[in-house]
Structures are given as structure tokens and as C-alpha cells.
Tab-separated table of C-alpha atoms in Angstrom:
chain	number	residue	atom	x	y	z
A	1	MET	CA	2.070	-12.731	-54.008
A	2	ALA	CA	4.966	-14.979	-53.089
A	3	THR	CA	4.842	-17.282	-50.096
A	4	SER	CA	7.857	-18.365	-48.147
A	5	SER	CA	9.656	-21.663	-48.381
A	6	THR	CA	10.815	-23.743	-45.411
A	7	THR	CA	13.472	-25.683	-47.313
A	8	ARG	CA	16.125	-22.943	-47.350
A	9	THR	CA	17.291	-20.327	-44.875
A	10	ILE	CA	15.764	-16.871	-45.150
A	11	GLU	CA	18.960	-15.437	-46.561
A	12	ASP	CA	19.547	-18.292	-49.016
A	13	GLU	CA	16.051	-17.925	-50.386
A	14	TYR	CA	16.440	-14.164	-50.644
A	15	TYR	CA	19.514	-14.668	-52.823
A	16	ALA	CA	17.604	-17.108	-55.017
A	17	ARG	CA	14.432	-15.067	-55.481
A	18	PHE	CA	15.974	-11.633	-55.834
A	19	ALA	CA	18.807	-12.485	-58.195
A	20	GLY	CA	18.110	-9.447	-60.394
A	21	SER	CA	18.504	-7.096	-57.448
A	22	ALA	CA	21.692	-8.898	-56.429
A	23	ALA	CA	23.135	-8.346	-59.892
A	24	LEU	CA	22.140	-4.669	-59.945
A	25	TYR	CA	23.657	-4.103	-56.516
A	26	SER	CA	26.924	-5.644	-57.675
A	27	ARG	CA	26.862	-3.397	-60.736
A	28	SER	CA	25.906	-0.363	-58.657
A	29	ARG	CA	28.886	-0.799	-56.350
A	30	GLN	CA	31.148	-0.261	-59.351
A	31	ALA	CA	29.590	3.129	-60.110
A	32	ILE	CA	27.955	4.517	-56.938
A	33	ALA	CA	29.906	5.002	-53.722
A	34	GLY	CA	28.700	2.334	-51.338
A	35	GLY	CA	26.299	1.095	-54.002
A	36	ILE	CA	23.389	3.193	-52.641
A	37	SER	CA	22.284	6.839	-52.717
A	38	HIS	CA	20.700	6.985	-49.248
A	39	ASP	CA	22.075	5.244	-46.171
A	40	SER	CA	18.663	3.941	-45.072
A	41	ARG	CA	18.527	1.861	-48.262
A	42	HIS	CA	21.401	-0.233	-46.984
A	43	LEU	CA	20.394	-3.863	-46.510
A	44	GLU	CA	22.602	-6.918	-46.214
A	45	PRO	CA	23.251	-8.877	-48.369
A	46	PHE	CA	21.762	-6.427	-50.901
A	47	PRO	CA	18.715	-4.139	-51.179
A	48	PRO	CA	15.781	-4.629	-53.563
A	49	TYR	CA	15.800	-2.639	-56.807
A	50	ILE	CA	12.455	-1.257	-57.961
A	51	GLU	CA	11.176	-0.875	-61.511
A	52	ARG	CA	7.802	0.834	-61.072
A	53	ALA	CA	5.201	1.740	-58.443
A	54	ILE	CA	1.578	2.836	-58.177
A	55	GLY	CA	-0.714	3.295	-55.209
A	56	ALA	CA	0.429	1.124	-52.315
A	57	ARG	CA	2.425	-1.250	-54.501
A	58	LYS	CA	5.749	-1.443	-56.251
A	59	TRP	CA	7.366	-4.033	-58.500
A	60	ASP	CA	11.021	-4.973	-58.358
A	61	VAL	CA	13.364	-5.896	-61.191
A	62	ASP	CA	12.665	-9.587	-60.565
A	63	GLY	CA	8.934	-9.045	-61.091
A	64	HIS	CA	7.854	-9.354	-57.452
A	65	GLU	CA	4.798	-7.348	-56.445
A	66	LEU	CA	5.356	-5.728	-53.062
A	67	ILE	CA	2.988	-3.938	-50.706
A	68	ASP	CA	5.116	-0.899	-49.934
A	69	TYR	CA	5.510	0.639	-46.501
A	70	ALA	CA	8.634	2.665	-47.271
A	71	MET	CA	6.388	4.982	-49.308
A	72	GLY	CA	9.103	7.298	-50.547
A	73	HIS	CA	10.763	7.504	-47.100
A	74	GLY	CA	7.442	8.794	-45.756
A	75	ALA	CA	6.737	11.332	-48.498
A	76	LEU	CA	3.877	9.499	-50.212
A	77	ILE	CA	0.813	9.704	-47.993
A	78	LEU	CA	-1.195	9.776	-51.267
A	79	GLY	CA	0.553	6.653	-52.564
A	80	HIS	CA	2.816	6.203	-55.565
A	81	ALA	CA	2.045	8.039	-58.807
A	82	HIS	CA	-1.078	9.783	-57.519
A	83	PRO	CA	-2.897	10.800	-60.708
A	84	GLU	CA	-3.561	14.447	-59.773
A	85	VAL	CA	-0.050	15.055	-58.470
A	86	THR	CA	1.527	13.284	-61.442
A	87	HIS	CA	-0.622	15.257	-63.869
A	88	ALA	CA	0.318	18.542	-62.181
A	89	ALA	CA	4.036	17.775	-62.460
A	90	THR	CA	3.956	16.548	-66.050
A	91	SER	CA	1.776	19.471	-67.143
A	92	ALA	CA	4.171	21.909	-65.502
A	93	ALA	CA	7.131	20.250	-67.236
A	94	GLN	CA	5.571	20.917	-70.626
A	95	HIS	CA	5.809	24.652	-69.906
A	96	GLY	CA	9.428	24.471	-68.805
A	97	THR	CA	11.319	22.620	-66.114
A	98	HIS	CA	13.296	25.579	-64.799
A	99	PHE	CA	12.603	29.279	-65.305
A	100	GLY	CA	15.450	30.704	-63.251
A	101	ALA	CA	12.788	33.097	-61.973
A	102	GLY	CA	9.791	33.323	-59.713
A	103	HIS	CA	6.460	31.877	-60.840
A	104	LEU	CA	2.806	31.624	-59.826
A	105	ASP	CA	2.931	28.068	-58.471
A	106	GLU	CA	5.597	28.889	-55.880
A	107	VAL	CA	3.371	31.704	-54.558
A	108	ARG	CA	0.351	29.392	-54.416
A	109	TRP	CA	2.443	26.730	-52.710
A	110	ALA	CA	3.667	29.148	-50.034
A	111	GLU	CA	0.135	30.438	-49.444
A	112	GLN	CA	-1.080	26.877	-48.876
A	113	VAL	CA	1.644	26.312	-46.289
A	114	GLN	CA	0.606	29.554	-44.586
A	115	ARG	CA	-3.016	28.393	-44.399
A	116	LEU	CA	-2.155	24.975	-42.967
A	117	ILE	CA	0.867	25.383	-40.659
A	118	PRO	CA	0.191	27.561	-37.560
A	119	SER	CA	3.757	28.909	-37.319
A	120	ALA	CA	3.932	29.902	-41.005
A	121	GLU	CA	3.784	33.680	-41.063
A	122	LEU	CA	6.304	33.523	-43.899
A	123	VAL	CA	7.753	30.635	-45.916
A	124	ARG	CA	11.019	30.014	-47.766
A	125	PHE	CA	11.552	26.982	-49.986
A	126	THR	CA	14.599	24.725	-50.151
A	127	SER	CA	15.358	21.559	-52.099
A	128	SER	CA	15.390	19.130	-49.161
A	129	GLY	CA	14.653	18.639	-45.490
A	130	THR	CA	18.361	18.723	-44.661
A	131	GLU	CA	18.623	22.176	-46.220
A	132	ALA	CA	15.535	23.285	-44.301
A	133	THR	CA	16.976	22.388	-40.897
A	134	MET	CA	20.295	23.959	-41.873
A	135	MET	CA	18.463	27.177	-42.766
A	136	ALA	CA	16.379	27.194	-39.600
A	137	LEU	CA	19.430	26.854	-37.368
A	138	ARG	CA	21.254	29.580	-39.293
A	139	LEU	CA	18.273	31.929	-39.040
A	140	ALA	CA	18.022	31.304	-35.313
A	141	ALA	CA	21.711	32.118	-34.821
A	142	ILE	CA	21.433	35.345	-36.811
A	143	HIS	CA	18.244	36.432	-35.049
A	144	THR	CA	19.503	35.803	-31.520
A	145	ASP	CA	23.214	36.516	-32.069
A	146	ARG	CA	23.782	33.227	-30.237
A	147	PRO	CA	25.426	30.493	-32.315
A	148	ARG	CA	24.906	27.401	-30.151
A	149	PHE	CA	21.780	25.238	-30.109
A	150	ILE	CA	20.240	22.322	-28.256
A	151	ARG	CA	19.319	19.085	-29.972
A	152	PHE	CA	18.251	15.763	-28.550
A	153	VAL	CA	19.786	12.311	-28.448
A	154	GLY	CA	18.270	10.113	-31.167
A	155	HIS	CA	16.586	12.975	-33.037
A	156	PHE	CA	17.429	13.248	-36.717
A	157	HIS	CA	17.640	16.572	-38.548
A	158	GLY	CA	19.431	15.709	-41.780
A	159	TRP	CA	23.080	15.199	-42.574
A	160	HIS	CA	24.530	18.726	-42.653
A	161	GLU	CA	27.339	19.606	-40.262
A	162	GLY	CA	25.119	21.048	-37.555
A	163	ALA	CA	23.022	17.888	-37.419
A	164	ALA	CA	25.666	15.229	-37.965
A	165	GLY	CA	26.217	12.846	-35.086
A	166	GLY	CA	24.150	12.433	-31.973
A	167	HIS	CA	21.374	10.369	-33.474
A	168	THR	CA	23.069	6.969	-33.544
A	169	PRO	CA	25.571	5.489	-31.096
A	170	PRO	CA	28.297	5.542	-30.043
A	171	LEU	CA	27.360	9.096	-29.083
A	172	GLU	CA	30.787	9.835	-27.613
A	173	VAL	CA	32.442	9.281	-30.999
A	174	PRO	CA	32.191	12.441	-33.142
A	175	ALA	CA	30.962	12.188	-36.696
A	176	PRO	CA	34.003	11.953	-38.977
A	177	GLY	CA	35.035	15.024	-40.903
A	178	LEU	CA	33.575	17.600	-38.525
A	179	PRO	CA	35.931	20.282	-37.170
A	180	ASP	CA	35.825	21.031	-33.453
A	181	SER	CA	34.366	24.467	-34.201
A	182	VAL	CA	31.245	22.840	-35.659
A	183	ARG	CA	30.853	20.245	-32.915
A	184	SER	CA	31.169	22.952	-30.288
A	185	ARG	CA	27.979	24.613	-31.532
A	186	VAL	CA	25.847	21.657	-30.506
A	187	GLU	CA	24.560	20.942	-27.001
A	188	LEU	CA	23.354	17.333	-27.204
A	189	VAL	CA	21.004	16.464	-24.339
A	190	PRO	CA	18.443	13.774	-23.471
A	191	ALA	CA	14.784	14.619	-24.029
A	192	GLU	CA	14.249	15.843	-20.481
A	193	ALA	CA	13.007	19.313	-19.570
A	194	GLY	CA	15.451	19.511	-16.663
A	195	ALA	CA	18.415	18.846	-18.933
A	196	VAL	CA	17.237	21.560	-21.324
A	197	GLU	CA	16.867	24.174	-18.600
A	198	GLU	CA	20.219	23.276	-17.092
A	199	ALA	CA	21.899	23.806	-20.456
A	200	LEU	CA	20.135	27.118	-21.055
A	201	LYS	CA	21.070	28.373	-17.582
A	202	ARG	CA	24.676	27.303	-17.959
A	203	ASP	CA	25.316	28.671	-21.448
A	204	PRO	CA	23.938	32.065	-22.552
A	205	THR	CA	25.242	31.475	-26.095
A	206	ILE	CA	22.525	28.877	-26.791
A	207	GLY	CA	20.011	30.540	-29.099
A	208	ALA	CA	17.855	27.695	-30.403
A	209	ILE	CA	16.237	24.372	-29.559
A	210	ILE	CA	15.459	21.925	-32.372
A	211	VAL	CA	13.250	18.885	-31.798
A	212	GLU	CA	11.316	16.217	-33.643
A	213	PRO	CA	7.911	16.869	-32.049
A	214	SER	CA	6.919	13.233	-32.567
A	215	GLY	CA	9.903	11.995	-30.581
A	216	GLY	CA	13.246	10.779	-31.905
A	217	SER	CA	13.341	9.227	-35.377
A	218	TYR	CA	9.732	10.116	-36.283
A	219	GLY	CA	8.353	8.742	-33.026
A	220	ALA	CA	10.474	5.635	-32.505
A	221	ALA	CA	11.583	7.121	-29.173
A	222	PRO	CA	8.450	8.901	-27.868
A	223	LEU	CA	8.727	12.163	-25.929
A	224	PRO	CA	7.712	12.491	-22.281
A	225	VAL	CA	4.196	13.800	-21.696
A	226	GLY	CA	4.206	17.596	-21.633
A	227	PHE	CA	7.688	17.886	-23.110
A	228	LEU	CA	6.739	20.138	-26.039
A	229	SER	CA	4.876	22.486	-23.741
A	230	ALA	CA	7.919	22.610	-21.462
A	231	LEU	CA	10.153	23.447	-24.444
A	232	ARG	CA	7.864	26.316	-25.426
A	233	THR	CA	8.000	27.700	-21.881
A	234	LEU	CA	11.777	27.362	-21.660
A	235	ALA	CA	12.375	28.876	-25.095
A	236	ASP	CA	10.303	31.896	-24.090
A	237	ARG	CA	11.999	32.190	-20.706
A	238	TYR	CA	15.494	32.173	-22.205
A	239	ALA	CA	14.644	34.004	-25.465
A	240	ALA	CA	15.639	31.002	-27.574
A	241	VAL	CA	14.160	30.086	-30.955
A	242	LEU	CA	12.069	26.900	-30.796
A	243	ILE	CA	12.282	24.838	-33.997
A	244	PHE	CA	9.916	21.971	-34.752
A	245	ASP	CA	11.395	19.583	-37.313
A	246	GLU	CA	8.171	18.454	-39.009
A	247	VAL	CA	9.857	17.063	-42.117
A	248	VAL	CA	8.145	13.714	-41.453
A	249	THR	CA	5.170	14.777	-39.355
A	250	GLY	CA	4.130	17.841	-41.335
A	251	PHE	CA	0.784	17.231	-43.084
A	252	ARG	CA	0.798	13.605	-41.813
A	253	TRP	CA	-0.284	13.932	-38.183
A	254	SER	CA	-2.819	16.509	-39.368
A	255	PRO	CA	-3.042	19.066	-42.198
A	256	GLY	CA	-1.206	21.434	-39.854
A	257	GLY	CA	1.265	18.897	-38.502
A	258	ILE	CA	1.802	18.066	-34.846
A	259	GLN	CA	1.753	21.734	-33.856
A	260	ALA	CA	-1.843	22.100	-35.006
A	261	LEU	CA	-2.873	19.044	-32.968
A	262	CYS	CA	-1.067	19.940	-29.750
A	263	GLY	CA	-1.721	23.685	-29.904
A	264	ILE	CA	1.943	24.560	-29.372
A	265	THR	CA	3.351	26.907	-31.988
A	266	PRO	CA	7.110	26.891	-32.580
A	267	ASP	CA	9.045	29.892	-33.840
A	268	LEU	CA	10.243	28.015	-36.923
A	269	THR	CA	9.096	24.817	-38.622
A	270	THR	CA	11.048	22.713	-41.087
A	271	LEU	CA	9.119	20.809	-43.762
A	272	ALA	CA	9.758	18.417	-46.652
A	273	LYS	CA	8.461	14.996	-47.834
A	274	ILE	CA	4.636	15.378	-48.090
A	275	LEU	CA	5.168	19.125	-48.637
A	276	ALA	CA	6.457	18.418	-52.166
A	277	GLY	CA	4.098	15.597	-53.081
A	278	GLY	CA	6.885	13.057	-53.451
A	279	PHE	CA	9.225	15.390	-55.316
A	280	PRO	CA	12.450	16.908	-53.924
A	281	GLY	CA	11.502	19.985	-51.938
A	282	GLY	CA	11.634	21.471	-48.452
A	283	ALA	CA	10.779	24.675	-46.620
A	284	VAL	CA	11.200	26.719	-43.488
A	285	ALA	CA	8.052	28.390	-42.182
A	286	GLY	CA	7.969	30.687	-39.199
A	287	ARG	CA	7.662	33.998	-37.430
A	288	ALA	CA	8.016	36.977	-39.741
A	289	GLU	CA	10.594	38.758	-37.559
A	290	ILE	CA	12.918	35.760	-37.907
A	291	MET	CA	12.134	35.016	-41.548
A	292	HIS	CA	12.842	38.677	-42.403
A	293	HIS	CA	16.537	37.830	-42.118
A	294	LEU	CA	16.180	36.360	-45.605
A	295	GLU	CA	15.081	39.614	-47.232
A	296	PHE	CA	17.100	42.275	-48.988
A	297	ARG	CA	16.808	45.841	-47.699
A	298	ALA	CA	17.932	49.249	-48.883
A	299	ASP	CA	20.560	49.098	-46.177
A	300	THR	CA	24.031	47.862	-47.001
A	301	SER	CA	24.892	47.033	-43.393
A	302	TRP	CA	21.735	44.885	-43.066
A	303	ASN	CA	22.456	43.030	-46.299
A	304	THR	CA	26.034	42.274	-45.301
A	305	SER	CA	25.636	41.534	-41.570
A	306	ARG	CA	22.018	40.599	-40.804
A	307	LYS	CA	20.683	38.984	-43.969
A	308	MET	CA	21.108	35.250	-44.499
A	309	TYR	CA	22.457	34.447	-47.931
A	310	HIS	CA	20.248	31.805	-49.554
A	311	PRO	CA	20.651	30.659	-53.162
A	312	GLY	CA	19.639	27.189	-54.403
A	313	THR	CA	19.263	26.322	-58.075
A	314	PHE	CA	16.222	24.115	-57.635
A	315	ASN	CA	14.391	25.935	-54.828
A	316	ALA	CA	10.654	26.013	-55.677
A	317	ASN	CA	11.292	24.351	-59.028
A	318	PRO	CA	8.162	24.708	-61.218
A	319	MET	CA	7.494	20.958	-61.402
A	320	VAL	CA	7.998	20.517	-57.672
A	321	ALA	CA	5.845	23.524	-56.811
A	322	ALA	CA	3.022	22.256	-59.020
A	323	ALA	CA	3.190	18.774	-57.493
A	324	GLY	CA	3.505	20.139	-53.959
A	325	SER	CA	0.662	22.611	-54.204
A	326	THR	CA	-1.587	19.928	-55.704
A	327	CYS	CA	-0.694	17.515	-52.908
A	328	LEU	CA	-1.440	20.109	-50.231
A	329	GLU	CA	-4.811	20.865	-51.826
A	330	ILE	CA	-5.700	17.181	-51.480
A	331	VAL	CA	-4.501	16.727	-47.886
A	332	ALA	CA	-5.900	20.030	-46.598
A	333	SER	CA	-9.301	18.589	-45.613
A	334	GLY	CA	-7.786	16.008	-43.289
A	335	GLU	CA	-9.630	13.079	-44.869
A	336	VAL	CA	-6.446	11.570	-46.281
A	337	GLN	CA	-4.862	11.584	-42.827
A	338	LYS	CA	-7.933	9.963	-41.269
A	339	ILE	CA	-7.849	7.097	-43.763
A	340	ALA	CA	-4.118	6.501	-43.396
A	341	THR	CA	-4.305	6.697	-39.605
A	342	SER	CA	-7.213	4.249	-39.396
A	343	ARG	CA	-5.330	1.756	-41.572
A	344	ALA	CA	-2.219	2.161	-39.393
A	345	GLU	CA	-4.275	1.611	-36.240
A	346	LEU	CA	-5.653	-1.604	-37.747
A	347	LEU	CA	-2.152	-2.752	-38.702
A	348	ARG	CA	-0.810	-2.052	-35.212
A	349	SER	CA	-3.689	-4.002	-33.684
A	350	LEU	CA	-3.270	-7.005	-35.981
A	351	LEU	CA	0.505	-7.109	-35.550
A	352	ARG	CA	0.117	-7.081	-31.764
A	353	GLU	CA	-2.264	-10.037	-32.021
A	354	THR	CA	0.210	-11.824	-34.260
A	355	VAL	CA	3.262	-11.497	-32.010
A	356	SER	CA	1.161	-12.444	-28.994
A	357	LYS	CA	-0.047	-15.656	-30.635
A	358	LEU	CA	3.496	-16.538	-31.682
A	359	ASP	CA	4.896	-15.709	-28.240
A	360	ALA	CA	7.414	-13.436	-29.942
A	361	PRO	CA	8.336	-10.525	-27.642
A	362	CYS	CA	7.893	-7.431	-29.815
A	363	LEU	CA	6.692	-3.914	-29.160
A	364	VAL	CA	4.296	-2.714	-31.849
A	365	TYR	CA	3.570	0.974	-31.397
A	366	GLY	CA	3.376	4.337	-33.166
A	367	GLU	CA	1.201	7.360	-33.775
A	368	SER	CA	-0.737	8.747	-36.686
A	369	SER	CA	-0.084	6.659	-39.819
A	370	ILE	CA	3.290	5.228	-38.762
A	371	VAL	CA	3.857	1.791	-37.267
A	372	HIS	CA	7.057	0.891	-35.404
A	373	ILE	CA	8.132	-2.641	-34.543
A	374	LEU	CA	10.822	-3.401	-31.988
A	375	PRO	CA	11.541	-7.115	-31.428
A	376	GLY	CA	12.772	-8.259	-28.054
A	377	ILE	CA	10.895	-5.837	-25.802
A	378	LYS	CA	7.299	-5.571	-24.647
A	379	THR	CA	6.700	-2.056	-23.263
A	380	VAL	CA	7.439	1.537	-24.230
A	381	SER	CA	9.299	2.007	-20.938
A	382	GLU	CA	11.954	-0.443	-22.152
A	383	ILE	CA	12.804	1.687	-25.203
A	384	ALA	CA	15.353	3.696	-23.208
A	385	ASP	CA	17.392	0.516	-22.762
A	386	VAL	CA	17.528	-0.244	-26.508
A	387	PRO	CA	20.330	1.215	-28.667
A	388	VAL	CA	19.247	4.287	-30.628
A	389	ALA	CA	20.606	2.690	-33.800
A	390	THR	CA	18.063	-0.087	-33.405
A	391	LEU	CA	15.243	2.428	-33.013
A	392	LYS	CA	16.363	3.997	-36.273
A	393	GLY	CA	16.511	0.628	-37.993
A	394	THR	CA	20.225	0.952	-38.766
A	395	GLY	CA	21.657	-1.319	-36.104
A	396	ALA	CA	19.991	-4.584	-37.031
A	397	PRO	CA	22.439	-7.401	-37.700
A	398	GLY	CA	19.950	-9.977	-36.465
A	399	VAL	CA	16.204	-9.896	-35.985
A	400	LEU	CA	15.216	-6.753	-37.897
A	401	ARG	CA	17.374	-7.573	-40.911
A	402	MET	CA	16.153	-11.154	-41.150
A	403	LEU	CA	12.568	-10.033	-40.598
A	404	ARG	CA	12.789	-7.611	-43.492
A	405	LEU	CA	14.311	-10.241	-45.781
A	406	ALA	CA	11.536	-12.664	-44.848
A	407	LEU	CA	8.852	-10.001	-45.383
A	408	LEU	CA	10.198	-9.185	-48.846
A	409	GLN	CA	9.777	-12.848	-49.739
A	410	GLU	CA	6.177	-12.548	-48.556
A	411	GLY	CA	5.565	-9.552	-50.838
A	412	VAL	CA	5.820	-6.847	-48.166
A	413	ASP	CA	8.476	-4.128	-47.865
A	414	PHE	CA	8.826	-2.433	-44.472
A	415	PHE	CA	11.068	0.607	-44.022
A	416	GLY	CA	13.583	-0.921	-41.643
A	417	ARG	CA	11.670	-1.312	-38.417
A	418	SER	CA	8.810	0.937	-39.489
A	419	ALA	CA	5.847	1.096	-41.813
A	420	PHE	CA	4.576	4.331	-43.384
A	421	VAL	CA	0.908	3.753	-44.142
A	422	SER	CA	-0.724	5.741	-46.952
A	423	ALA	CA	-4.316	6.515	-47.838
A	424	THR	CA	-4.013	3.997	-50.691
A	425	HIS	CA	-3.375	1.007	-48.430
A	426	SER	CA	-6.613	-0.978	-48.355
A	427	GLU	CA	-7.952	-3.012	-45.470
A	428	GLU	CA	-7.145	-6.087	-47.575
A	429	ASP	CA	-3.526	-4.896	-47.854
A	430	ILE	CA	-3.351	-4.467	-44.086
A	431	ARG	CA	-4.773	-7.908	-43.334
A	432	TYR	CA	-2.458	-9.561	-45.863
A	433	THR	CA	0.480	-7.711	-44.302
A	434	ALA	CA	-0.403	-8.938	-40.815
A	435	ALA	CA	-0.632	-12.543	-42.040
A	436	ALA	CA	2.663	-12.170	-43.932
A	437	PHE	CA	4.260	-10.683	-40.829
A	438	GLY	CA	3.201	-13.753	-38.856
A	439	ARG	CA	4.787	-16.098	-41.385
A	440	ALA	CA	7.954	-14.007	-41.435
A	441	VAL	CA	8.224	-13.942	-37.645
A	442	ALA	CA	7.750	-17.707	-37.519
A	443	ARG	CA	10.625	-18.189	-39.970
A	444	VAL	CA	12.902	-15.885	-37.982
A	445	GLN	CA	11.984	-17.782	-34.808
A	446	ALA	CA	12.699	-21.090	-36.528
A	447	GLU	CA	16.218	-19.882	-37.308
A	448	GLY	CA	16.738	-19.050	-33.638
A	449	ARG	CA	17.187	-15.319	-34.152
A	450	TRP	CA	14.409	-13.817	-32.021
A	451	SER	CA	16.269	-12.375	-29.030
A	452	VAL	CA	17.028	-8.866	-27.868
A	453	GLN	CA	20.770	-9.569	-28.068
A	454	GLN	CA	20.463	-10.082	-31.824
A	455	ILE	CA	18.350	-7.015	-32.586
């Protein structure tokens, strides 16, 4: 793998080594709005462009081999191009890519979700996590006849209208394009039980609470101890629907997600990423009495006033269902999660040693198989004083951006300020990554960029 040079600045060397990506980005900007298809892929001066990937590695258009910690935005706990998942999808494609009808694999897939996720009395598939959270909030409003809902500062639930805004600052500036009628549905509060109860007491039209049970932005902003239990109590007390957004955490924290570990069962759960084995797919799983609002009945008034309309051309697509059900078969034992978590624990430990030796203030933390890095602070208690955009890796004009550029030159690709560790990352990969991280930090320090003001 490549090693860094000390003769040029980090950014100058990035331009020189990744010229193919620079050219593709320039070309992309002429055809794709903004030059990217997902905002988290934004990187100044340009993002890397990838040609192929397998296991824990990917290769860019310039031929660089990279240890990957983006891992399909967290979808690939089995690594890239897992042979069983790939075989399932390609075999399914040979029988038809779209039936426009139900099929056996979607039933098997739903049954696997039922077996693994405690809240899953019934399941309905979507094509993405954004669609899943949109469905869950709509179901909650229909079931309770209360349209408003609580969500938390810094928590991300997709990009649909109900979830837009509130996860990156400035929080007082509404997301562009949203009418007042949409914004008025949302009660945005800090992750504090007292704030939740105050809102529920004050407004009887609040019918749902949606939360990332890991804490905001898949655990970058951890929740207070006992918070999920408090939400369950408050949701019951005020007859509100409790929604766990386990799009990231589902099947990663455990085969049954965070809810299986903590023993707190939400009313609805949203899923995606690992659910579909790296293919585009999502789901809502939850209590039957709420999920029944998706069914047709021999009652015209029900179908027109109480049933949620839900089409979706690619819902439970045969290829996706085959890949997803195969993935869930593999992760169901919990062994995959144990391997990925142990590797992440080792990485967290080694990175902490590294920043300590370099006297580079940096919080290295995380749960399960996710590692977060936050330069400029030393303790979890300081997270509240750091902009939410930084926690999400989107507000990094200084340290985090330069660190990622330096890491790419070392043959390592972090996902902004995070690393998603898979079961295919070896101990050798982890130790190389820690050494590369040390070299990258040293280069950032040498350029005078390691301060909280520049995060």
C-alpha cells in the first residue's frame, strides 16, 4: 500500500496521486447534480472513485488498494461481494429481475425478520431506509389519529419531508423547500426524558416518538443512560407509538438489533442496509395492530380512511430479497457480529494509543462494530459542545477533511469521521490501519491543523 510523502502538502499530494478520480469528478459535475449521488460522498477537493471491491478492500480508478471502512455506508457487515450473497442475487436474476408479483423469497425474507427482530409481528418491505421511516411515521399518525411526532436533535431518519432538518446546524434555519405545514408536524427536542415528557404533556396531537437507539448519527452522540427505557415508559403513558430507527444498528449490534440487546421493544422498527445484504431495500417491522393499517379489507370506509396506501415498484425485488434473506441467514447466529465487534474494539484501542503517543487530542469511541473519531476533544462529556455537523462528519473544513485525505494516501478509507468494521477485516488490516492513522495524524499536525477550531 502507498505511504505518504513529506515533500508536498496533504492536499497537493492527493491531487497528484488521485488524478483519475479528479478527472472523473470533473466529468461527473457535467452530468450529475453536484457531481455526487449521496451527500455523504462529498469530499473537497474531490472524492475517490472506485472500480471494484471484495472483502474489506476496494480499488480506485487510479489503481490504489484501500482498506475500506465506509463498507457500503454501513450495509456490508459481511464485506464486499460476499460469495453466498452474490451467488443468491445473480442466481435470482437468471430467473427474472422483476415479476411484478409476490414470490417465495419475499416471504422467506419477512419470516427471517420476524424471527430476529423482537418487535416484528408483521413486516412490510420498502426500497430504502428513508422510505421505511416515512412509512413508520405515517402508520403511527393513522393509528393514533395524531399527526405530530417527536424527533431528536442530531438524529438522522432519511431525507423525506418529515425527517428533513434538525440533524445538522443551524437548527433554527428550516430545511429549504419544506412548507410550514410539514415543519409544524415535527417537535424537535434534545435527547432528554424531561424534554420528551414536557412536549407530550403540552401537545396532545403528538402521536409518535422516533429515535436512533444508538444515539444520534449511529452513536456519534450517545444517549443518556436509561433513555430508551424512559421513552418506552413515556410512550405507554401517553399512548404514543415508539419507533426505533435501526436502519444502521439492525443486525449489527446483534442479530436482533439494539432492541434485542437492551430488552426494550418498540412499537415499530425501521430497517435497511444489512437487511438487504448490500442491495437497495428497507422494511418496517412492528406490532400487528399498527401494521394492519397496510392491509385491504372488505370494507370501503376502512380502505379509504384507515388504510395506508403503499405502492413501490421495487419493494421486495426478487434479487434484493434473495440477497437479503441469504445475508440474514448468515448473520442470524451472531458470530459475524462478534468478529466485527472484536475487530472494532481492537481498532478503538490501537487508535487511542496512537493519539496518546502523538499528543493529539482526539476522542476515539463507539459501540458494536463502529468506531468514531472526534479530533480536538478528549471525553464523551465534551460531545455536547461540538457542532452536530462535525459529529456527522459533514462539517469538517479542517482536521477531519485533511485526515481523510491523508488516510486515503495511506491506503485507508474512513467514512467521514467513522469506521464501519466488517467481519472480513483481519487483525492485520486493523493493525495496519492504526499505523496508517498515526502517520496521517502526524502529517495533519505538521500542517498545523490539529485544533478544535478547525474541526
